[in-house]
Coordinates of C-alpha atoms in Angstrom, one line a residue:
X1 CA -0.2 0.0 0.0
X2 CA 0.9 3.6 -0.4
X3 CA 1.9 4.9 3.1
X4 CA 2.7 8.7 4.2
X5 CA 6.4 8.7 5.2
X6 CA 5.4 10.4 8.6
X7 CA 3.8 7.1 9.5
X8 CA 7.2 5.3 8.8
X9 CA 9.9 4.7 11.3
X10 CA 13.5 4.5 10.2
X11 CA 15.2 5.6 13.4
X12 CA 16.4 3.6 16.6
X13 CA 15.3 4.1 20.0
X14 CA 16.4 2.9 23.6
X15 CA 14.6 -0.4 24.6
X16 CA 13.1 0.1 28.1
X17 CA 11.3 -3.1 28.8
X18 CA 7.4 -3.9 28.5
X19 CA 4.2 -2.4 29.4
X20 CA 1.8 -4.1 31.8
X21 CA 0.0 -5.6 28.8
X22 CA 3.2 -7.0 27.3
X23 CA 4.0 -4.4 24.7
X24 CA 7.8 -4.1 24.0
X25 CA 8.6 -0.3 24.7
X26 CA 11.2 2.1 23.3
X27 CA 11.8 5.8 24.1
X28 CA 14.0 8.6 22.9
X29 CA 14.4 12.4 22.5
X30 CA 12.6 13.1 19.4
X31 CA 13.3 16.8 19.0
X32 CA 15.0 19.5 21.1
X33 CA 14.9 23.4 21.0
X34 CA 17.5 25.3 22.8
X35 CA 18.2 29.0 23.1
X36 CA 21.8 30.1 23.6
X37 CA 22.6 32.7 26.3
X38 CA 23.6 35.4 23.8
X39 CA 22.4 39.2 23.6
X40 CA 21.7 40.7 20.3
X41 CA 23.8 43.7 19.5
X42 CA 27.0 42.4 21.3
X43 CA 30.5 41.3 20.1
X44 CA 29.4 37.8 20.7
X45 CA 26.4 37.7 18.8
X46 CA 27.8 39.9 15.8
X47 CA 30.6 37.2 15.5
X48 CA 28.4 34.4 15.5
X49 CA 25.8 35.6 13.1
X50 CA 28.8 36.8 10.5
X51 CA 29.7 32.8 10.8
X52 CA 26.2 31.8 10.2
X53 CA 25.8 34.0 7.1
X54 CA 29.2 32.6 5.6
X55 CA 28.5 28.9 6.4
X56 CA 25.7 28.5 3.5
X57 CA 28.3 29.9 1.0
X58 CA 30.6 26.9 1.6
X59 CA 30.7 23.3 0.7
X60 CA 31.1 20.8 3.4
X61 CA 32.4 17.2 3.3
X62 CA 30.1 15.7 5.8
X63 CA 27.1 18.2 6.1
X64 CA 24.9 20.2 3.6
X65 CA 24.2 23.8 4.9
X66 CA 21.0 25.3 3.5
X67 CA 21.0 28.9 2.2
X68 CA 19.8 31.7 4.5
X69 CA 16.1 32.2 4.4
X70 CA 13.7 34.9 6.0
X71 CA 11.0 33.6 8.2
X72 CA 7.5 34.1 8.1
X73 CA 5.9 37.2 9.8
X74 CA 5.4 36.9 13.6
X75 CA 8.1 34.6 13.9
X76 CA 10.5 35.6 16.9
X77 CA 13.5 35.4 14.5
X78 CA 14.1 37.1 11.0
X79 CA 16.4 34.5 9.5
X80 CA 17.3 30.7 9.5
X81 CA 19.2 28.0 7.9
X82 CA 19.4 24.2 8.1
X83 CA 21.9 21.7 8.3
X84 CA 21.5 18.2 7.0
X85 CA 23.3 14.9 6.5
X86 CA 22.1 12.9 3.4
X87 CA 18.1 13.2 3.6
X88 CA 17.9 13.9 7.4
X89 CA 17.8 17.5 8.6
X90 CA 20.0 17.6 11.8
X91 CA 19.4 21.0 12.9
X92 CA 17.5 24.4 12.3
X93 CA 19.3 27.3 13.4
X94 CA 17.4 30.7 13.7
X95 CA 18.9 34.1 14.4
X96 CA 18.3 37.8 14.3
X97 CA 15.6 38.1 16.9
X98 CA 12.6 40.3 15.8
X99 CA 11.5 40.9 19.4
X100 CA 13.0 42.3 22.6
X101 CA 14.0 39.9 25.4
X102 CA 14.2 37.0 22.9
X103 CA 17.2 34.9 23.0
X104 CA 19.5 35.8 20.0
X105 CA 20.1 32.3 18.7
X106 CA 17.9 29.2 18.8
X107 CA 19.0 25.6 17.7
X108 CA 16.2 23.2 16.9
X109 CA 17.9 19.8 16.8
X110 CA 16.6 16.3 15.5
X111 CA 18.5 13.8 17.8
X112 CA 16.4 10.9 16.3
X113 CA 18.8 10.9 13.4
X114 CA 22.0 10.8 15.4
X115 CA 23.8 8.3 17.7
X116 CA 25.5 9.7 20.7
X117 CA 28.8 9.7 18.7
X118 CA 26.9 11.2 15.9
X119 CA 25.6 14.0 18.0
X120 CA 29.3 14.7 19.3
X121 CA 30.5 14.8 15.9
X122 CA 28.0 17.2 14.8
X123 CA 28.2 19.5 17.8
X124 CA 32.0 19.3 17.6
X125 CA 32.0 20.1 13.7
X126 CA 29.6 23.2 14.5
X127 CA 31.7 24.3 17.3
X128 CA 34.8 24.3 15.0
X129 CA 32.9 26.4 12.5
X130 CA 32.1 29.0 15.2
X131 CA 35.6 29.0 16.4
X132 CA 35.2 27.1 19.6
X133 CA 32.4 29.5 20.8
X134 CA 29.4 27.1 20.8
X135 CA 30.3 24.5 23.4
X136 CA 30.9 27.2 26.2
X137 CA 27.6 28.5 25.5
X138 CA 25.8 25.1 25.9
X139 CA 26.4 25.4 29.6
X140 CA 24.0 28.2 30.0
X141 CA 21.4 27.3 27.3
X142 CA 17.8 26.7 28.1
X143 CA 15.3 24.4 26.6
X144 CA 12.2 25.9 24.8
X145 CA 10.8 22.5 23.6
X146 CA 11.5 18.9 24.0
X147 CA 9.6 16.0 22.3
X148 CA 9.7 12.8 24.1
X149 CA 8.8 9.6 22.0
X150 CA 7.5 6.6 23.8
X151 CA 6.6 3.7 21.5
X152 CA 4.6 0.5 22.4
X153 CA 5.0 -2.3 19.8
X154 CA 2.0 -4.5 18.8
X155 CA -0.4 -1.7 20.1
X156 CA -3.1 0.1 18.3
X157 CA -4.8 3.2 18.8
X158 CA -8.2 1.6 19.0
X159 CA -7.0 -0.8 21.8
X160 CA -7.5 1.9 24.4
X161 CA -9.6 5.1 25.1
X162 CA -7.2 7.9 25.6
X163 CA -6.9 11.1 27.7
X164 CA -4.6 13.6 29.5
X165 CA -5.2 15.6 32.8
X166 CA -5.7 19.2 32.5
X167 CA -6.3 19.1 28.8
X168 CA -9.5 20.3 27.1
X169 CA -8.7 20.3 23.3
X170 CA -9.0 16.8 21.8
X171 CA -8.5 16.0 18.0
X172 CA -8.6 12.9 15.9
X173 CA -7.3 12.5 12.3
X174 CA -6.8 9.7 9.7
X175 CA -5.6 11.1 6.7
X176 CA -5.4 9.8 3.2
X177 CA -2.7 7.0 3.0
X178 CA -2.0 7.6 6.6
X179 CA -2.6 6.0 9.9
X180 CA -4.9 7.1 12.7
X181 CA -4.0 9.3 15.4
X182 CA -5.1 11.9 18.0
X183 CA -4.1 15.0 19.6
X184 CA -4.4 15.7 23.3
X185 CA -4.1 19.3 24.0
X186 CA -3.5 22.5 21.8
X187 CA -0.5 22.4 19.5
X188 CA 0.5 25.7 21.0
X189 CA -0.1 24.7 24.9
X190 CA 2.9 24.0 27.2
X191 CA 1.6 20.6 27.5
X192 CA 0.6 18.3 24.4
X193 CA 0.4 14.8 23.5
X194 CA 0.1 13.0 20.2
X195 CA -1.0 9.4 20.0
X196 CA -0.5 7.7 16.7
X197 CA 0.4 4.6 14.9
X198 CA 3.6 3.8 12.8
X199 CA 5.4 1.1 11.1
X200 CA 9.0 0.3 11.8
X201 CA 11.1 -0.4 8.7
X202 CA 14.7 -0.4 10.6
X203 CA 17.0 -3.0 9.0
X204 CA 14.8 -3.7 6.1
X205 CA 16.9 -2.1 3.5
X206 CA 14.0 0.0 2.3
X207 CA 14.9 3.7 1.5
X208 CA 12.9 6.8 1.2
X209 CA 12.5 8.8 -2.2
X210 CA 13.1 12.3 -1.2
X211 CA 10.9 13.5 -4.0
X212 CA 7.8 11.7 -2.7
X213 CA 5.7 12.1 0.2
X214 CA 4.8 8.5 0.3
X215 CA 6.4 5.0 0.4
X216 CA 5.0 2.0 -1.3
X217 CA 5.0 -0.6 1.4
X218 CA 3.3 -3.9 2.6
X219 CA 2.8 -3.0 6.2
X220 CA 1.9 -6.3 7.3
X221 CA 5.7 -7.4 6.8
X222 CA 7.1 -4.8 9.3
X223 CA 6.4 -4.3 13.0
X224 CA 3.7 -1.8 13.9
X225 CA 3.8 0.3 17.1
X226 CA 1.8 3.0 18.8
X227 CA 3.7 6.2 19.5
X228 CA 2.7 8.5 22.5
X229 CA 4.8 11.9 22.0
X230 CA 4.9 14.1 24.8
X231 CA 5.6 17.6 23.9
X232 CA 7.1 19.8 26.7
X233 CA 7.4 23.7 26.4
X234 CA 8.8 25.1 29.6
X235 CA 7.9 28.6 28.5
X236 CA 10.6 30.3 30.7
X237 CA 14.1 31.6 30.6
X238 CA 16.6 32.0 33.3
X239 CA 15.5 34.9 35.6
X240 CA 11.8 34.2 35.1
X241 CA 9.8 35.0 38.4
X242 CA 6.7 33.2 37.6
X243 CA 8.0 29.8 35.8
X244 CA 11.4 27.9 36.2
X245 CA 13.5 27.5 33.3
X246 CA 14.6 24.2 32.1
X247 CA 18.4 24.4 31.6
X248 CA 19.9 22.1 28.8
X249 CA 22.6 20.7 31.4
X250 CA 19.7 19.7 33.7
X251 CA 17.6 18.0 31.1
X252 CA 17.9 14.7 32.7
X253 CA 16.1 16.3 35.6
X254 CA 12.8 17.4 33.7
X255 CA 9.7 16.1 35.5
X256 CA 7.9 13.3 33.8
X257 CA 5.5 14.4 31.2
X258 CA 3.8 11.0 30.9
X259 CA 2.2 11.7 34.5
X260 CA -0.7 13.4 32.7
X261 CA -1.5 10.6 30.4
X262 CA -4.8 8.8 31.2
X263 CA -5.6 5.4 29.6
X264 CA -9.0 3.7 29.8
X265 CA -10.2 0.2 28.9
X266 CA -12.5 0.1 25.7
X267 CA -14.9 -2.0 28.1
X268 CA -15.9 1.4 29.3
X269 CA -18.0 1.9 26.2
X270 CA -20.4 -1.2 27.0
X271 CA -20.8 -0.2 30.6
X272 CA -21.9 3.2 29.5
X273 CA -24.4 1.7 27.1
X274 CA -25.8 -0.3 29.9
X275 CA -26.8 2.8 31.7
X276 CA -28.1 4.2 28.3
X277 CA -25.7 7.1 28.4
X278 CA -24.5 6.6 24.9
X279 CA -26.6 6.1 21.8
X280 CA -23.9 6.1 19.3
X281 CA -20.3 5.2 19.1
X282 CA -18.3 8.4 20.0
X283 CA -16.5 10.1 17.1
X284 CA -13.1 9.1 18.5
X285 CA -11.6 7.0 21.4
X286 CA -10.8 9.9 23.6
X287 CA -12.2 10.2 27.0
X288 CA -13.7 13.6 26.2
X289 CA -15.6 12.2 23.2
X290 CA -17.1 9.6 25.5
X291 CA -18.0 12.2 28.2
X292 CA -19.6 14.5 25.5
X293 CA -21.8 11.6 24.3
X294 CA -23.1 10.9 27.9
X295 CA -24.5 14.5 27.9
X296 CA -26.5 14.0 24.6
X297 CA -24.7 17.0 23.1
X298 CA -25.6 19.4 25.8
X299 CA -22.5 21.5 26.4
X300 CA -21.3 22.9 29.6
X301 CA -23.2 20.4 31.7
X302 CA -21.5 18.3 34.5
X303 CA -21.6 14.4 34.0
X304 CA -23.3 12.6 36.8
X305 CA -21.1 11.1 39.7
X306 CA -22.3 7.6 38.6
X307 CA -20.8 8.2 35.3
X308 CA -17.6 9.5 36.9
X309 CA -17.4 6.6 38.9
X310 CA -17.7 4.2 36.0
X311 CA -15.2 6.0 34.0
X312 CA -12.8 5.9 37.0
X313 CA -13.3 2.2 37.3
X314 CA -12.1 1.6 33.7
X315 CA -9.0 3.6 34.1
X316 CA -5.9 1.3 33.6
X317 CA -2.3 1.7 34.2
X318 CA -0.9 0.7 30.8
X319 CA 2.7 1.0 32.0
X320 CA 4.5 2.2 35.3
X321 CA 5.1 5.8 34.9
X322 CA 7.9 6.0 37.3
X323 CA 9.6 2.9 35.9
X324 CA 9.9 4.2 32.4
X325 CA 11.1 7.5 33.6
X326 CA 13.9 5.8 35.3
X327 CA 15.3 5.4 31.6
X328 CA 15.1 9.1 30.8
X329 CA 18.5 9.8 31.9
X330 CA 19.9 7.0 29.6
X331 CA 17.9 8.8 26.7
X332 CA 19.5 12.1 27.6
X333 CA 23.1 10.6 27.7
X334 CA 22.5 9.8 24.1
X335 CA 22.7 13.5 23.3
X336 CA 26.4 13.2 24.0
X337 CA 28.5 16.5 24.5
X338 CA 25.4 18.5 24.2
X339 CA 24.5 17.7 27.7
X340 CA 27.8 16.8 29.2
X341 CA 28.5 18.7 32.5

């Protein structure tokens, strides 16, 4: 079948054991955005920005540096460029801030495309291009976003009902030539989770055609899994009074984002039908959709205590949250020199 490449996994993750229902689990840092502690209109910033402007004009043996481009309106930065290896983008570097009090340089990194050694090679290469000024700045850099990917092999979206504490926005999707998924929380909110299906082609010898958005694949021949992606946006920088910044060097101390995940047994639907609370199957398997159907479409009305009790009774512990988070430090170590203290 023709499958969207976004649903195809070709990167490796850290094996972290099994879920309570026997699913093999893996985890990794999927994306990392950091801001360097550099102030615009200083010698340090002027030097680095000049280096950035020169890099795309040169040819490099290991990496491909894209041209300097201007960002869209309302972006906190005016310019950016990318660095890739093969077909994989490793970094997106933004500079020339358009707002006051915005960190002058932001690095959006894609650790999934690099091993620990690969990350070391890349950071050291970039550090050399910047005349040794990058690595010292990592010690005071802070995190603006980190995506944590938790994968459960042999698990399907339909196997459970999904929710997240403190989240009010739920969206489901099932695009043409794609696999199903749901979003728990707004894409712009500090707390957001995506739950979606993927197919693992690691070790298969299959390669992407960079000119196509799709891959022709027999999905039954490859391991399938469910990804629970937790996106964390600290929304704070050093010196903030209201919120505490997440420093890059203390990334291993980040609180467990999966504490907010709620998982329910699909047996919940049958029990709610017994109470004649649901007349049709909800439009998606999120707990919000089930609650809305118990109200018969009446908005801003509280569900009964009896229904709340039934829902709570069907909540399951798909995995031990504390146990999986004990592996977070190992995931962070795979970032190599980027987080070395």
